[in-house]
Amino acid sequence: MPHLFNLDESTSRRLAADMNEQGYAVLENALAPYVLEELRAYVDDQAARHNNQYFAYHGNAPLVGSRLAATAVSSEFRQHLARLHEQGQGHAAPSDQVFPVLRCVQGHSGLKESNAFHFDATLLTMLVPIFIPDQGKDRGDLVLFPNLRRVRGSVLFNAVEKVVYQNPLCRRLMGWCIERGWLKPLLLRMKPGNVYFFWGYRSLHANQPCDPAHRRATALFHYGDPHAGSLTTRMILRLNQHRARRAVARSKSQAS
């Protein structure tokens, strides 16, 4: 099973420059129509297993057999991300591991997963929209404060900073300020078929609320952990996986 798309050197250089200059980059019409349809069929199947409520898969294990898992372990895909990282940051990534995530925001349980502002653990984030509502006010748009911080030299300082920004009180306050126009983040209305890139470690980001009657499904590929191998990073990863399982369990209990 091939990976999602090909990326030549000149296009990669343009994407890296866009991320540095405007905070994000777009590869338009990156996915062939049959690839997008395959991803949508996979999401449809998984959504039915979760009673059409919120779910998230973290890592390769729950995605085994899908094109997403095949992409994450593809050597050619890793080379694409490695080149993009080096072009944008001026050095190779400390780790070449790719960490895939599938998030599906749907139903009333999905509302609790909106405006969950966070910094990613890895520097480079690639986002693949699979289902995005094309009508209504609440489309689950990506909210981005791009390149808000630098890579931290201390893994402990990084962890403390994440705790400060990612606690529920701070998240509610930020959402409240955005609603009133006091904070003006970048809003990205994503289009399925396109692929989006940003420096997830450096950029505070979240998705806006999504109408419970519609589905917002995105695949994410995380690459380039600046603190690769640290105990703190492993603990953060386990915490994220635990939160995802808890959110899925909560969704199932609400649907039953």
Tab-separated table of C-alpha atoms in Angstrom:
chain	number	residue	atom	x	y	z
A	1	MET	CA	0.000	0.000	0.000
A	2	PRO	CA	1.630	3.308	-1.083
A	3	HIS	CA	1.713	6.370	1.138
A	4	LEU	CA	-0.460	9.454	0.649
A	5	PHE	CA	1.434	11.624	-1.860
A	6	ASN	CA	4.825	12.522	-3.307
A	7	LEU	CA	6.796	15.648	-2.463
A	8	ASP	CA	9.622	16.983	-4.614
A	9	GLU	CA	12.494	19.079	-3.272
A	10	SER	CA	11.395	22.455	-4.653
A	11	THR	CA	7.854	22.060	-3.311
A	12	SER	CA	9.257	20.977	0.040
A	13	ARG	CA	11.420	24.089	0.162
A	14	ARG	CA	8.395	26.269	-0.560
A	15	LEU	CA	6.408	24.580	2.216
A	16	ALA	CA	9.236	25.123	4.715
A	17	ALA	CA	9.473	28.806	3.770
A	18	ASP	CA	5.703	29.258	4.130
A	19	MET	CA	5.718	27.684	7.596
A	20	ASN	CA	8.499	29.999	8.709
A	21	GLU	CA	7.019	33.139	7.167
A	22	GLN	CA	3.244	32.809	7.604
A	23	GLY	CA	3.006	30.025	10.162
A	24	TYR	CA	1.520	27.305	7.969
A	25	ALA	CA	1.800	25.782	4.497
A	26	VAL	CA	-0.688	24.149	2.140
A	27	LEU	CA	-0.124	21.466	-0.458
A	28	GLU	CA	-3.242	21.822	-2.588
A	29	ASN	CA	-4.928	18.793	-4.162
A	30	ALA	CA	-2.244	16.563	-2.673
A	31	LEU	CA	-4.484	13.512	-2.338
A	32	ALA	CA	-5.769	11.635	-5.344
A	33	PRO	CA	-9.588	11.289	-5.228
A	34	TYR	CA	-9.382	7.522	-4.716
A	35	VAL	CA	-7.043	8.004	-1.739
A	36	LEU	CA	-9.456	10.437	-0.083
A	37	GLU	CA	-12.357	8.050	-0.700
A	38	GLU	CA	-10.365	5.211	0.853
A	39	LEU	CA	-9.647	7.300	3.953
A	40	ARG	CA	-13.301	8.307	4.219
A	41	ALA	CA	-14.457	4.709	3.967
A	42	TYR	CA	-12.043	3.795	6.769
A	43	VAL	CA	-13.340	6.624	8.968
A	44	ASP	CA	-16.957	5.643	8.237
A	45	ASP	CA	-16.229	2.116	9.401
A	46	GLN	CA	-14.452	3.240	12.574
A	47	ALA	CA	-17.111	5.860	13.356
A	48	ALA	CA	-19.813	3.198	13.250
A	49	ARG	CA	-17.847	1.208	15.829
A	50	HIS	CA	-17.949	4.234	18.127
A	51	ASN	CA	-21.670	4.943	17.745
A	52	ASN	CA	-20.891	8.036	15.680
A	53	GLN	CA	-19.379	9.778	18.696
A	54	TYR	CA	-15.916	11.243	19.255
A	55	PHE	CA	-12.924	8.940	18.979
A	56	ALA	CA	-9.162	9.260	18.520
A	57	TYR	CA	-6.474	6.725	17.632
A	58	HIS	CA	-2.906	7.468	18.739
A	59	GLY	CA	0.026	5.587	17.250
A	60	ASN	CA	0.384	2.794	14.712
A	61	ALA	CA	-1.200	-0.029	16.710
A	62	PRO	CA	-4.875	1.035	16.461
A	63	LEU	CA	-4.386	2.031	12.812
A	64	VAL	CA	-2.876	-1.263	11.615
A	65	GLY	CA	-4.106	-2.231	8.159
A	66	SER	CA	-4.995	1.317	7.138
A	67	ARG	CA	-3.288	3.609	4.648
A	68	LEU	CA	-2.496	5.923	7.565
A	69	ALA	CA	-0.427	3.251	9.315
A	70	ALA	CA	1.277	2.313	6.045
A	71	THR	CA	2.182	5.945	5.471
A	72	ALA	CA	3.651	6.360	8.956
A	73	VAL	CA	6.106	3.493	8.443
A	74	SER	CA	6.969	4.309	4.827
A	75	SER	CA	10.675	5.088	4.419
A	76	GLU	CA	9.923	7.402	1.493
A	77	PHE	CA	7.409	9.367	3.564
A	78	ARG	CA	9.917	9.700	6.403
A	79	GLN	CA	12.435	11.038	3.913
A	80	HIS	CA	9.911	13.677	2.816
A	81	LEU	CA	9.398	14.815	6.410
A	82	ALA	CA	13.118	14.684	7.189
A	83	ARG	CA	13.912	16.954	4.246
A	84	LEU	CA	11.105	19.347	5.142
A	85	HIS	CA	12.316	19.516	8.754
A	86	GLU	CA	15.907	20.195	7.694
A	87	GLN	CA	14.900	22.836	5.139
A	88	GLY	CA	12.778	24.653	7.713
A	89	GLN	CA	14.989	24.298	10.780
A	90	GLY	CA	18.471	24.091	9.293
A	91	HIS	CA	19.312	20.765	10.922
A	92	ALA	CA	18.189	17.154	10.967
A	93	ALA	CA	15.526	16.006	13.397
A	94	PRO	CA	16.779	14.263	16.568
A	95	SER	CA	14.441	11.352	15.817
A	96	ASP	CA	12.980	10.023	12.568
A	97	GLN	CA	9.933	8.468	14.229
A	98	VAL	CA	6.553	9.371	12.730
A	99	PHE	CA	3.617	9.326	15.143
A	100	PRO	CA	0.198	9.114	13.436
A	101	VAL	CA	-3.097	10.225	14.975
A	102	LEU	CA	-6.661	9.956	13.713
A	103	ARG	CA	-9.220	12.273	15.354
A	104	CYS	CA	-12.913	12.165	14.594
A	105	VAL	CA	-15.023	14.925	16.149
A	106	GLN	CA	-18.721	14.144	15.878
A	107	GLY	CA	-21.827	14.008	18.017
A	108	HIS	CA	-22.337	15.949	21.224
A	109	SER	CA	-19.310	14.306	22.844
A	110	GLY	CA	-17.103	16.002	20.247
A	111	LEU	CA	-17.990	19.440	21.597
A	112	LYS	CA	-15.883	18.741	24.690
A	113	GLU	CA	-12.811	18.295	22.485
A	114	SER	CA	-13.006	21.769	20.924
A	115	ASN	CA	-10.775	24.709	21.880
A	116	ALA	CA	-8.345	22.295	23.549
A	117	PHE	CA	-5.329	24.523	22.915
A	118	HIS	CA	-1.979	22.762	23.057
A	119	PHE	CA	1.587	22.589	21.793
A	120	ASP	CA	2.556	19.354	20.053
A	121	ALA	CA	5.410	17.233	21.387
A	122	THR	CA	7.012	17.110	17.931
A	123	LEU	CA	8.211	20.037	15.865
A	124	LEU	CA	6.557	19.262	12.524
A	125	THR	CA	2.843	18.561	12.196
A	126	MET	CA	1.207	17.415	8.977
A	127	LEU	CA	-2.595	17.586	8.960
A	128	VAL	CA	-4.774	15.706	6.475
A	129	PRO	CA	-8.466	16.723	6.526
A	130	ILE	CA	-10.702	13.761	5.684
A	131	PHE	CA	-14.164	15.036	6.598
A	132	ILE	CA	-14.764	18.770	7.097
A	133	PRO	CA	-18.287	20.258	7.324
A	134	ASP	CA	-18.987	22.516	4.352
A	135	GLN	CA	-22.007	24.261	5.791
A	136	GLY	CA	-23.105	25.968	8.989
A	137	LYS	CA	-21.205	28.138	11.429
A	138	ASP	CA	-19.419	25.487	13.499
A	139	ARG	CA	-17.088	23.731	11.064
A	140	GLY	CA	-14.273	22.818	13.424
A	141	ASP	CA	-11.830	25.237	11.794
A	142	LEU	CA	-8.191	25.048	12.877
A	143	VAL	CA	-7.281	27.842	15.305
A	144	LEU	CA	-3.592	28.680	15.222
A	145	PHE	CA	-1.254	31.019	17.077
A	146	PRO	CA	1.646	30.266	14.738
A	147	ASN	CA	5.282	30.091	15.791
A	148	LEU	CA	4.469	31.475	19.221
A	149	ARG	CA	7.571	30.061	20.888
A	150	ARG	CA	11.014	28.662	20.111
A	151	VAL	CA	12.248	25.152	20.705
A	152	ARG	CA	13.015	24.949	24.408
A	153	GLY	CA	16.467	23.833	25.455
A	154	SER	CA	15.094	22.306	28.641
A	155	VAL	CA	12.590	19.477	28.476
A	156	LEU	CA	11.417	20.424	31.974
A	157	PHE	CA	10.727	24.015	30.926
A	158	ASN	CA	8.795	22.680	27.943
A	159	ALA	CA	6.669	20.506	30.223
A	160	VAL	CA	5.930	23.384	32.608
A	161	GLU	CA	4.993	25.647	29.711
A	162	LYS	CA	2.591	23.023	28.368
A	163	VAL	CA	0.952	22.707	31.786
A	164	VAL	CA	0.422	26.475	31.950
A	165	TYR	CA	-1.125	26.803	28.491
A	166	GLN	CA	-2.978	23.501	28.361
A	167	ASN	CA	-4.863	23.550	31.655
A	168	PRO	CA	-8.689	23.783	31.432
A	169	LEU	CA	-8.864	27.277	32.942
A	170	CYS	CA	-6.411	28.750	30.448
A	171	ARG	CA	-8.183	27.025	27.570
A	172	ARG	CA	-11.573	28.405	28.594
A	173	LEU	CA	-10.097	31.870	29.038
A	174	MET	CA	-8.517	31.790	25.586
A	175	GLY	CA	-11.764	30.630	23.979
A	176	TRP	CA	-13.633	33.411	25.773
A	177	CYS	CA	-11.147	36.051	24.603
A	178	ILE	CA	-11.291	34.780	21.018
A	179	GLU	CA	-15.098	34.957	20.996
A	180	ARG	CA	-14.919	38.606	22.060
A	181	GLY	CA	-12.239	39.485	19.547
A	182	TRP	CA	-9.583	40.244	22.159
A	183	LEU	CA	-7.341	37.518	20.797
A	184	LYS	CA	-7.049	37.148	17.048
A	185	PRO	CA	-5.600	33.782	16.057
A	186	LEU	CA	-5.181	32.519	12.538
A	187	LEU	CA	-8.256	30.585	11.385
A	188	LEU	CA	-7.765	27.933	8.715
A	189	ARG	CA	-10.778	26.588	6.844
A	190	MET	CA	-9.468	23.298	5.624
A	191	LYS	CA	-10.407	21.503	2.432
A	192	PRO	CA	-10.298	17.708	2.093
A	193	GLY	CA	-7.772	16.747	-0.553
A	194	ASN	CA	-5.327	19.414	0.603
A	195	VAL	CA	-2.579	18.722	3.141
A	196	TYR	CA	-1.514	21.306	5.737
A	197	PHE	CA	1.804	21.737	7.531
A	198	PHE	CA	2.826	23.814	10.556
A	199	TRP	CA	5.372	23.791	13.362
A	200	GLY	CA	3.140	22.109	15.936
A	201	TYR	CA	5.685	22.287	18.763
A	202	ARG	CA	6.010	26.051	18.352
A	203	SER	CA	2.366	26.877	17.566
A	204	LEU	CA	-0.486	26.923	20.071
A	205	HIS	CA	-3.461	25.401	18.279
A	206	ALA	CA	-6.872	23.764	18.600
A	207	ASN	CA	-10.020	23.160	16.603
A	208	GLN	CA	-13.134	25.277	16.941
A	209	PRO	CA	-16.441	23.604	17.855
A	210	CYS	CA	-17.992	21.327	15.261
A	211	ASP	CA	-21.756	21.028	14.766
A	212	PRO	CA	-22.781	17.719	16.414
A	213	ALA	CA	-24.823	16.893	13.311
A	214	HIS	CA	-21.675	16.854	11.170
A	215	ARG	CA	-18.347	15.046	11.219
A	216	ARG	CA	-14.831	16.481	11.354
A	217	ALA	CA	-12.151	13.849	10.812
A	218	THR	CA	-8.457	14.601	10.443
A	219	ALA	CA	-5.295	12.541	10.295
A	220	LEU	CA	-2.137	13.997	11.781
A	221	PHE	CA	1.454	12.929	11.361
A	222	HIS	CA	3.888	14.184	13.995
A	223	TYR	CA	7.614	14.255	13.274
A	224	GLY	CA	10.785	15.536	14.898
A	225	ASP	CA	10.621	15.389	18.694
A	226	PRO	CA	13.193	17.959	19.936
A	227	HIS	CA	13.378	16.110	23.264
A	228	ALA	CA	13.468	12.586	21.820
A	229	GLY	CA	14.119	9.859	24.354
A	230	SER	CA	13.415	11.953	27.445
A	231	LEU	CA	11.335	10.526	30.271
A	232	THR	CA	9.164	13.651	30.303
A	233	THR	CA	8.296	13.260	26.627
A	234	ARG	CA	7.344	9.613	27.147
A	235	MET	CA	5.151	10.577	30.086
A	236	ILE	CA	3.403	13.273	28.031
A	237	LEU	CA	2.773	10.759	25.249
A	238	ARG	CA	1.283	8.234	27.668
A	239	LEU	CA	-0.882	10.966	29.190
A	240	ASN	CA	-2.213	11.959	25.759
A	241	GLN	CA	-3.026	8.345	24.952
A	242	HIS	CA	-4.781	7.955	28.302
A	243	ARG	CA	-6.859	11.085	27.674
A	244	ALA	CA	-7.844	9.808	24.232
A	245	ARG	CA	-9.002	6.478	25.683
A	246	ARG	CA	-10.911	8.271	28.425
A	247	ALA	CA	-12.644	10.547	25.898
A	248	VAL	CA	-13.662	7.529	23.806
A	249	ALA	CA	-14.971	5.717	26.892
A	250	ARG	CA	-16.955	8.805	27.876
A	251	SER	CA	-18.437	9.011	24.377
A	252	LYS	CA	-19.515	5.370	24.486
A	253	SER	CA	-21.175	5.791	27.898
A	254	GLN	CA	-23.088	8.854	26.694
A	255	ALA	CA	-24.266	7.054	23.560
A	256	SER	CA	-25.474	3.965	25.441
